Short mmCIF file of C-alpha atoms in Angstrom, two decimals:
data_model
loop_
_atom_site.label_atom_id
_atom_site.label_comp_id
_atom_site.label_asym_id
_atom_site.label_seq_id
_atom_site.Cartn_x
_atom_site.Cartn_y
_atom_site.Cartn_z
CA MET A 1 -6.71 34.40 3.25
CA LYS A 2 -8.96 33.10 0.28
CA ILE A 3 -6.82 31.04 -2.28
CA PHE A 4 -8.16 29.57 -5.59
CA CYS A 5 -6.24 27.11 -6.59
CA ALA A 6 -6.47 25.61 -10.63
CA PRO A 7 -4.94 24.58 -13.50
CA LYS A 8 -5.17 27.42 -16.81
CA GLY A 9 -8.71 27.62 -17.51
CA CYS A 10 -10.61 27.55 -14.99
CA PRO A 11 -12.55 30.23 -14.17
CA VAL A 12 -11.31 32.17 -10.75
CA PRO A 13 -13.76 33.65 -8.59
CA PRO A 14 -13.71 37.57 -8.20
CA ASP A 15 -13.35 37.29 -4.55
CA GLN A 16 -9.68 35.88 -4.20
CA ASP A 17 -6.77 37.28 -2.42
CA LEU A 18 -4.20 34.46 -4.65
CA GLU A 19 -4.48 32.62 -7.71
CA VAL A 20 -2.64 29.82 -7.91
CA LEU A 21 -1.87 28.52 -11.12
CA LEU A 22 -1.41 25.04 -11.02
CA PHE A 23 0.66 22.80 -13.33
CA GLY A 24 2.09 25.85 -15.16
CA GLN A 25 3.75 29.02 -14.58
CA ARG A 26 2.40 32.33 -13.20
CA ASP A 27 2.08 35.23 -15.28
CA ARG A 28 4.80 37.89 -13.47
CA SER A 29 2.54 40.81 -14.86
CA ASN A 30 -0.12 39.67 -12.24
CA ASP A 31 0.79 40.61 -8.72
CA ARG A 32 -1.93 38.16 -7.37
CA GLN A 33 -0.98 35.08 -8.83
CA GLY A 34 1.46 32.25 -8.27
CA SER A 35 2.09 29.04 -9.50
CA ALA A 36 3.18 25.90 -8.43
CA GLY A 37 3.44 22.31 -9.99
CA GLU A 38 4.92 22.90 -13.62
CA ALA A 39 8.37 21.06 -12.88
CA VAL A 40 6.35 17.96 -11.61
CA GLN A 41 4.17 17.64 -14.38
CA ARG A 42 7.31 17.95 -17.07
CA GLU A 43 9.06 14.93 -14.87
CA PHE A 44 6.56 12.47 -14.62
CA TYR A 45 6.08 12.93 -18.52
CA ARG A 46 9.69 13.12 -19.31
CA ALA A 47 10.27 9.88 -17.33
CA GLY A 48 7.45 8.14 -18.94
CA LEU A 49 5.36 7.54 -16.13
CA LEU A 50 1.56 7.60 -15.67
CA PRO A 51 0.11 8.45 -12.06
CA ASP A 52 -3.54 7.56 -10.78
CA GLN A 53 -5.87 9.92 -11.53
CA ARG A 54 -7.18 10.29 -7.72
CA ALA A 55 -3.35 10.18 -6.78
CA TRP A 56 -2.74 13.31 -9.02
CA ASP A 57 -5.86 14.99 -7.43
CA PHE A 58 -4.15 14.63 -3.72
CA LEU A 59 -0.82 15.89 -5.69
CA SER A 60 -3.43 19.04 -6.60
CA LEU A 61 -4.14 19.41 -2.99
CA ALA A 62 -0.52 19.19 -1.65
CA LEU A 63 0.64 21.63 -4.29
CA ALA A 64 -2.04 24.18 -3.11
CA VAL A 65 -1.23 23.63 0.38
CA VAL A 66 2.58 24.12 0.20
CA THR A 67 2.20 27.09 -2.09
CA ALA A 68 -0.65 28.50 0.50
CA ASP A 69 2.33 27.88 3.33
CA VAL A 70 4.81 29.98 1.43
CA SER A 71 2.16 33.07 0.36
CA VAL A 72 0.14 33.43 3.83
CA THR A 73 2.61 35.09 6.22
CA ARG A 74 2.28 34.78 10.03
CA SER A 75 3.31 37.81 11.31
CA ASP A 76 0.20 39.07 9.71
CA SER A 77 -2.13 36.80 11.77
CA ALA A 78 -4.02 38.03 14.82
CA ASP A 79 -1.78 36.17 17.49
CA GLY A 80 1.54 36.96 14.98
CA TRP A 81 1.35 32.60 14.24
CA THR A 82 -2.25 30.95 13.18
CA ARG A 83 -3.25 31.70 9.78
CA GLN A 84 -6.56 31.30 8.54
CA ILE A 85 -6.42 29.86 5.03
CA GLU A 86 -9.56 29.59 2.48
CA LEU A 87 -8.46 27.22 -0.16
CA VAL A 88 -10.42 26.23 -3.22
CA VAL A 89 -8.60 23.23 -5.04
CA ALA A 90 -9.58 22.25 -8.47
CA VAL A 91 -9.47 18.31 -8.71
CA SER A 92 -11.11 15.92 -10.97
CA ASP A 93 -13.64 14.37 -8.77
CA PRO A 94 -14.65 16.94 -6.42
CA ALA A 95 -17.83 15.07 -5.16
CA PHE A 96 -15.67 12.48 -3.25
CA TRP A 97 -12.97 14.98 -2.22
CA SER A 98 -15.65 17.42 -0.54
CA THR A 99 -16.68 14.58 1.44
CA GLN A 100 -13.26 14.58 2.78
CA SER A 101 -12.88 18.14 3.49
CA ASP A 102 -13.77 17.80 7.18
CA ALA A 103 -10.90 15.50 7.67
CA ILE A 104 -8.36 16.85 5.38
CA GLN A 105 -8.79 20.51 7.33
CA ALA A 106 -8.09 18.51 11.22
CA MET A 107 -4.94 16.93 9.21
CA LEU A 108 -3.80 20.09 8.08
CA GLY A 109 -4.56 21.89 10.96
CA PHE A 110 -2.63 18.91 13.20
CA LEU A 111 0.67 19.29 10.68
CA SER A 112 0.61 23.36 10.57
CA THR A 113 -2.07 24.70 13.86
CA ASP A 114 -3.24 27.03 11.54
CA ARG A 115 -6.82 27.09 10.69
CA TRP A 116 -7.89 25.89 7.12
CA ARG A 117 -11.21 25.74 5.25
CA VAL A 118 -10.72 23.37 2.32
CA SER A 119 -12.99 22.88 -0.53
CA PHE A 120 -13.03 21.46 -4.16
CA VAL A 121 -14.31 22.00 -7.61
CA GLY A 122 -14.12 20.58 -10.90
CA GLY A 123 -11.44 21.21 -13.76
CA GLY A 124 -8.77 19.47 -12.43
CA HIS A 125 -5.47 18.48 -13.86
CA THR A 126 -5.48 15.33 -15.56
CA PRO A 127 -1.54 14.37 -16.42
CA LYS A 128 -0.64 13.67 -20.03
CA VAL A 129 0.05 9.99 -21.38
CA PRO A 130 3.57 9.96 -21.68
CA SER A 131 4.87 8.83 -25.44
CA LYS A 132 6.93 6.32 -24.06
CA LEU A 133 4.50 4.95 -21.18
CA VAL A 134 7.08 2.95 -18.61
CA ARG A 135 5.67 0.89 -15.90
CA PRO A 136 8.29 0.54 -13.09
CA GLN A 137 8.86 -2.89 -11.82
CA GLU A 138 10.35 -1.74 -8.30
CA ASP A 139 8.34 -2.89 -5.62
CA SER A 140 8.24 0.18 -3.18
CA VAL A 141 9.05 4.15 -2.74
CA VAL A 142 11.39 5.26 0.00
CA LEU A 143 11.50 9.04 0.53
CA LEU A 144 15.64 10.14 -0.03
CA SER A 145 15.70 13.63 1.68
CA GLY A 146 19.59 13.15 1.51
CA GLY A 147 19.71 13.41 5.30
CA LEU A 148 21.01 10.74 7.71
CA ASP A 149 18.07 8.99 8.48
CA SER A 150 17.05 8.58 5.05
CA LEU A 151 20.35 7.38 4.06
CA VAL A 152 19.69 4.68 6.66
CA GLY A 153 16.26 4.12 5.58
CA ALA A 154 17.59 3.52 1.88
CA ILE A 155 19.84 1.09 2.78
CA ASP A 156 18.09 -1.07 5.03
CA ARG A 157 15.41 -1.57 2.47
CA VAL A 158 17.76 -2.93 0.28
CA GLU A 159 19.65 -5.11 2.64
CA GLU A 160 16.04 -6.39 3.39
CA GLY A 161 15.39 -7.12 -0.27
CA HIS A 162 12.85 -4.73 -1.59
CA LEU A 163 14.04 -2.64 -4.91
CA PRO A 164 12.69 0.88 -4.00
CA LEU A 165 12.00 3.14 -6.26
CA ALA A 166 14.00 6.65 -4.39
CA VAL A 167 11.87 9.78 -4.46
CA SER A 168 13.07 12.99 -3.84
CA ASN A 169 12.18 16.66 -3.29
CA VAL A 170 14.74 18.74 -4.67
CA VAL A 171 16.06 21.40 -2.36
CA ARG A 172 18.88 23.72 -2.92
CA GLY A 173 22.33 22.41 -1.01
CA ASP A 174 20.59 18.47 -1.26
CA ALA A 175 20.75 17.37 -4.62
CA ASP A 176 24.35 16.34 -4.76
CA ASN A 177 23.63 14.20 -1.74
CA GLN A 178 20.29 12.94 -3.03
CA ASN A 179 22.17 11.52 -6.17
CA LEU A 180 24.99 10.40 -4.40
CA PHE A 181 23.05 8.07 -2.35
CA ALA A 182 20.73 6.69 -5.13
CA GLU A 183 23.94 5.96 -7.18
CA ARG A 184 25.68 4.09 -4.26
CA ILE A 185 22.86 2.31 -2.59
CA GLY A 186 22.21 -1.24 -3.75
CA GLY A 187 24.24 -0.55 -7.13
CA GLY A 188 22.36 2.22 -7.68
CA LEU A 189 18.30 2.77 -7.39
CA LYS A 190 15.92 4.34 -9.87
CA HIS A 191 15.71 8.03 -8.56
CA LEU A 192 13.07 10.66 -9.05
CA ALA A 193 13.89 13.88 -8.01
CA LEU A 194 11.02 16.27 -7.68
CA SER A 195 10.47 20.00 -7.28
CA HIS A 196 7.04 21.48 -6.36
CA ASN A 197 8.11 25.15 -7.40
CA ALA A 198 6.22 26.88 -5.26
CA THR A 199 6.00 30.63 -6.01
CA PRO A 200 4.05 33.27 -4.56
CA PRO A 201 3.81 37.12 -6.35
CA TRP A 202 5.05 38.25 -3.61
CA GLY A 203 7.98 37.29 -0.59
CA LYS A 204 7.81 33.58 0.85
CA GLU A 205 6.88 32.91 4.29
CA SER A 206 9.67 31.10 6.06
CA SER A 207 8.08 28.81 8.73
CA GLN A 208 6.63 26.41 6.09
CA ARG A 209 5.26 24.08 8.70
CA ALA A 210 3.15 22.18 5.98
CA ARG A 211 5.64 21.67 3.62
CA SER A 212 5.86 17.50 4.28
CA ILE A 213 2.69 17.27 2.86
CA ILE A 214 4.47 18.06 -0.90
CA PHE A 215 7.31 15.06 -0.01
CA LEU A 216 4.60 12.28 0.67
CA ALA A 217 2.82 13.15 -2.18
CA PHE A 218 5.50 12.71 -4.82
CA ALA A 219 5.94 9.83 -2.81
CA VAL A 220 2.02 8.64 -3.31
CA VAL A 221 1.98 9.45 -6.96
CA ALA A 222 5.43 7.78 -7.76
CA ALA A 223 4.34 4.93 -6.07
CA THR A 224 0.76 4.54 -8.63
CA THR A 225 3.09 4.31 -11.50
CA LEU A 226 4.66 0.89 -10.27
CA GLY A 227 3.51 -1.65 -12.24
CA ARG A 228 3.12 -3.63 -9.09
CA TYR A 229 0.09 -0.80 -8.40
CA GLN A 230 -1.33 -1.37 -12.02
CA ALA A 231 -1.39 -5.02 -11.08
CA GLY A 232 -3.89 -4.21 -8.36
CA GLU A 233 -1.35 -4.32 -5.40
CA VAL A 234 -0.48 -2.07 -2.47
CA VAL A 235 2.57 -0.49 -2.74
CA PRO A 236 4.86 0.32 0.48
CA VAL A 237 5.84 4.02 0.95
CA PHE A 238 8.55 3.96 3.35
CA VAL A 239 8.74 7.62 5.27
CA CYS A 240 12.19 6.97 7.36
CA GLU A 241 12.73 9.28 10.38
CA ASN A 242 13.68 8.22 13.87
CA GLY A 243 10.97 8.39 16.48
CA PHE A 244 12.17 10.89 18.28
CA ILE A 245 12.21 13.56 15.71
CA ALA A 246 9.18 12.25 14.35
CA LEU A 247 7.34 12.81 17.61
CA ASN A 248 9.19 16.18 18.29
CA PRO A 249 8.05 16.60 21.60
CA ALA A 250 8.10 19.80 22.89
CA LEU A 251 11.49 20.23 24.69
CA THR A 252 10.25 23.66 26.91
CA ARG A 253 6.78 25.34 27.19
CA THR A 254 7.80 28.05 24.42
CA ARG A 255 7.88 25.40 21.94
CA LEU A 256 4.49 24.16 21.39
CA GLY A 257 2.66 23.11 18.59
CA SER A 258 4.13 24.27 15.32
CA LEU A 259 7.34 25.79 16.91
CA SER A 260 8.12 21.93 16.19
CA THR A 261 7.59 20.47 12.65
CA ARG A 262 5.64 17.31 12.46
CA THR A 263 6.74 16.00 9.35
CA ALA A 264 6.52 12.20 10.19
CA HIS A 265 4.18 12.36 13.55
CA PRO A 266 2.57 9.35 14.15
CA GLU A 267 -0.87 11.22 14.07
CA PHE A 268 -0.22 12.94 11.13
CA LEU A 269 0.52 9.77 9.09
CA GLY A 270 -1.94 8.09 10.54
CA ARG A 271 -4.53 10.59 9.62
CA LEU A 272 -3.51 10.60 6.22
CA ARG A 273 -3.17 6.86 5.55
CA GLU A 274 -6.84 6.86 6.52
CA LEU A 275 -7.73 9.94 3.64
CA LEU A 276 -5.68 7.75 0.98
CA ALA A 277 -7.74 4.90 2.14
CA LYS A 278 -11.04 6.53 1.57
CA ALA A 279 -9.44 7.71 -1.46
CA ASP A 280 -9.07 4.06 -2.78
CA ILE A 281 -5.22 4.80 -3.17
CA ARG A 282 -3.28 1.95 -2.38
CA VAL A 283 -0.34 3.04 -1.07
CA ASP A 284 1.17 1.91 2.58
CA ILE A 285 2.63 4.66 4.25
CA ASN A 286 4.63 3.55 7.17
CA ASN A 287 8.15 4.72 8.93
CA PRO A 288 10.20 1.54 9.99
CA TYR A 289 11.98 3.77 12.67
CA GLU A 290 9.15 4.84 14.64
CA ASP A 291 10.36 3.34 17.96
CA LYS A 292 14.13 4.02 17.35
CA THR A 293 16.25 7.04 18.52
CA LYS A 294 18.87 8.34 15.66
CA GLY A 295 21.64 6.49 17.24
CA GLU A 296 19.78 3.43 17.51
CA MET A 297 19.50 3.64 13.74
CA LEU A 298 22.97 3.82 12.96
CA ASN A 299 24.29 1.29 15.17
CA GLU A 300 21.78 -1.27 13.48
CA CYS A 301 22.33 -0.23 9.74
CA ARG A 302 22.41 -3.36 7.69
CA ASP A 303 25.92 -1.83 5.86
CA GLN A 304 28.19 -0.50 8.35
CA ALA A 305 30.97 0.30 5.61
CA LEU A 306 28.48 2.23 3.40
CA LEU A 307 26.94 4.31 6.42
CA GLU A 308 30.28 4.91 7.34
CA GLU A 309 31.42 5.71 3.47
CA LEU A 310 28.21 8.52 3.23
CA ALA A 311 27.14 9.54 6.45
CA PRO A 312 29.47 12.91 6.09
CA SER A 313 28.00 13.68 3.05
CA SER A 314 24.15 13.75 4.90
CA VAL A 315 22.52 17.05 5.98
CA SER A 316 20.26 17.18 9.06
CA CYS A 317 20.87 21.14 9.73
CA GLY A 318 17.68 22.67 10.41
CA ARG A 319 19.42 26.03 8.91
CA TYR A 320 21.63 24.69 6.36
CA ARG A 321 21.13 27.32 4.24
CA VAL A 322 21.34 30.29 6.61
CA PHE A 323 24.87 29.10 7.19
CA GLY A 324 26.07 28.72 3.85
CA TYR A 325 25.11 24.74 3.32
CA LYS A 326 27.22 24.16 6.47
CA HIS A 327 25.33 22.28 9.65
CA CYS A 328 24.91 25.07 12.49
CA GLY A 329 25.55 22.57 15.09
CA ARG A 330 23.47 23.94 17.82
CA CYS A 331 19.68 23.36 16.47
CA VAL A 332 17.69 20.31 17.62
CA PRO A 333 18.40 18.70 14.48
CA CYS A 334 22.09 19.37 14.62
CA GLN A 335 22.16 18.35 17.90
CA VAL A 336 20.55 14.99 17.91
CA ARG A 337 22.74 14.29 14.74
CA ARG A 338 25.76 14.99 17.01
CA ALA A 339 24.28 12.83 19.58
CA SER A 340 23.49 9.75 17.29
CA ILE A 341 27.37 10.08 16.01
CA HIS A 342 28.20 9.89 19.42
CA ALA A 343 25.88 6.99 20.78
CA TRP A 344 27.45 5.36 17.12
CA ASP A 345 30.70 5.51 18.60
CA HIS A 346 32.33 7.20 15.44
CA GLU A 347 34.27 10.45 14.90
CA ASP A 348 32.39 13.06 13.74
CA ASP A 349 33.13 14.41 10.48
CA THR A 350 30.38 16.77 10.24
CA GLU A 351 31.57 20.48 9.59
CA TYR A 352 29.78 22.37 11.84
CA VAL A 353 29.58 26.03 12.04
CA PHE A 354 29.29 26.26 16.15
CA LYS A 355 31.50 23.09 16.78
CA ARG A 356 31.84 23.70 20.88
CA LEU A 357 28.68 24.25 22.52
CA GLY A 358 29.89 24.44 26.23
CA LYS A 359 31.61 27.21 26.23
CA GLN A 360 31.14 29.94 28.37
CA ASP A 361 30.88 33.54 26.28
CA SER A 362 28.74 35.23 24.60
CA ASP A 363 28.28 33.33 21.77
CA CYS A 364 26.71 30.26 23.55
CA ALA A 365 24.37 32.78 25.43
CA HIS A 366 22.47 32.59 22.38
CA PHE A 367 22.23 28.97 21.65
CA ASP A 368 18.33 29.05 22.47
CA ASP A 369 18.30 25.02 21.28
CA VAL A 370 20.97 24.26 23.21
CA ARG A 371 19.08 25.73 26.29
CA SER A 372 15.82 24.59 25.34
CA VAL A 373 17.36 20.68 25.13
CA ALA A 374 19.59 21.14 28.71
CA MET A 375 16.13 22.40 30.13
CA ALA A 376 14.37 19.31 28.85
CA ILE A 377 16.90 16.94 30.31
CA ALA A 378 16.56 19.10 33.65
CA GLN A 379 13.27 19.25 33.78
CA VAL A 380 12.78 15.37 33.61
CA LYS A 381 15.10 14.83 36.18
CA VAL A 382 13.23 17.06 38.51
CA ASP A 383 9.79 16.42 37.60
CA GLY A 384 9.77 13.18 35.62
CA MET A 385 9.22 11.87 32.38
CA ASP A 386 5.33 11.83 32.36
CA ALA A 387 4.95 14.97 33.36
CA TRP A 388 7.38 16.87 30.92
CA LEU A 389 5.65 14.78 28.16
CA SER A 390 2.28 16.13 29.66
CA SER A 391 -0.23 15.49 26.66
CA SER A 392 2.10 14.83 23.63
CA LEU A 393 1.33 10.99 23.62
CA SER A 394 -2.33 11.77 23.84
CA TYR A 395 -3.35 11.04 20.30
CA PRO A 396 -5.42 8.75 18.70
CA HIS A 397 -3.11 7.30 16.13
CA MET A 398 0.04 7.26 18.80
CA GLY A 399 -0.09 3.31 19.00
CA ASP A 400 2.04 1.82 21.62
CA ARG A 401 2.33 4.68 24.25
CA ALA A 402 4.51 2.41 26.47
CA ALA A 403 6.75 1.94 23.59
CA ARG A 404 6.70 5.74 22.41
CA ARG A 405 7.65 6.74 26.37
CA ALA A 406 10.72 4.40 26.04
CA LEU A 407 11.86 5.88 22.87
CA VAL A 408 11.54 9.45 23.75
CA GLU A 409 13.33 8.47 27.30
CA ARG A 410 16.55 7.01 25.16
CA GLY A 411 16.40 9.75 22.93
CA LEU A 412 16.94 12.64 26.03
CA ALA A 413 19.71 9.70 27.19
CA GLU A 414 21.63 10.18 23.61
CA LEU A 415 21.04 13.84 23.98
CA GLU A 416 22.41 14.22 27.52
CA ASP A 417 25.32 12.10 26.73
CA LEU A 418 26.45 14.56 23.97
CA HIS A 419 25.62 17.56 26.20
CA VAL A 420 28.01 15.76 28.84
CA ALA A 421 30.68 15.13 26.12
CA LEU A 422 30.79 19.00 25.14
CA GLY A 423 30.83 20.28 28.91
CA VAL A 424 27.19 21.92 28.31
CA LYS A 425 26.03 23.25 31.59
#
């Protein structure tokens, strides 16, 4: 699919399948026009924040990617999954961004396993200078998703002495706990809650494997508004996710590639760091927990009392909205959550739709994710960890492979302990 993404006023080439209006609202009478980013622009202006222009160009790219991700249907592709997406994005500096097209295409291909062609034209959006310009004095940015990992991450950053700006991607069902965590951590964190409001002119594709780029773009843009950045310093951006889920190794051979998400995968983050460095955007993206399991994160959290208070309000489920804003209890993220709380040796007060995973009945016969975890545990026992991992740790930005291997081993051990406790066979 050919997609042209630009603010209002840019001439649209005639051969496009979809036009995406950036930083505006789509014309509902135009059945080939989508939109994204108006709410982001409005929120930055309302907060008095003025981002770096090149970071804003990166946001334009991320908005284009996430809108393409929800607009192009996988079922219409030749193999029912891999999409061909041609993206043209309007930016303020097309000469620079065009030199990065190959790197961007490779990064997006790793993230979603689609085939991307990305090019750039001029006419990109420039954020308005706020009437009352604010340069926040926070020293860093922490992504606050409302999940358990981001909760631990924000608590730990404050306990380490950081004063982070909390940045959230507003998703229905998560806003309340995002706000609660920002209010309770560190006596109250400055909180920037943003929505990409990506809207196609037709129904949305549900897989959305490229969505994580918009979370990171929000954090990067926010980081460039800080006084520290304007003074020429590098601003840390903390993406806090346990290393097991970040790696997300395929549990079985049927869960390869983008059947598992890569939101904080070391390879994706490494490629993104390189892109930002080439763009001279002084932001250091890092995951402090890339070598920690979720259970280790809970046990080592620096404020146990606050964690105990807020953990039940956190959201981990991959199907939270599907089950009426309740944890299903059986998807892989839910199993990892349950295993971590079990390893933390605390009562799990989370309300799960499917609490008993080990029942031998017709309902449990459809618990594919539970079966996948059980199969992975069994396969490692038979074939060994290295055979099961195969090439999962072979990427250039993987870092210490021995440490990553040990991390996966400990993560599977937490899941096995949960399965034993729940009687999963």
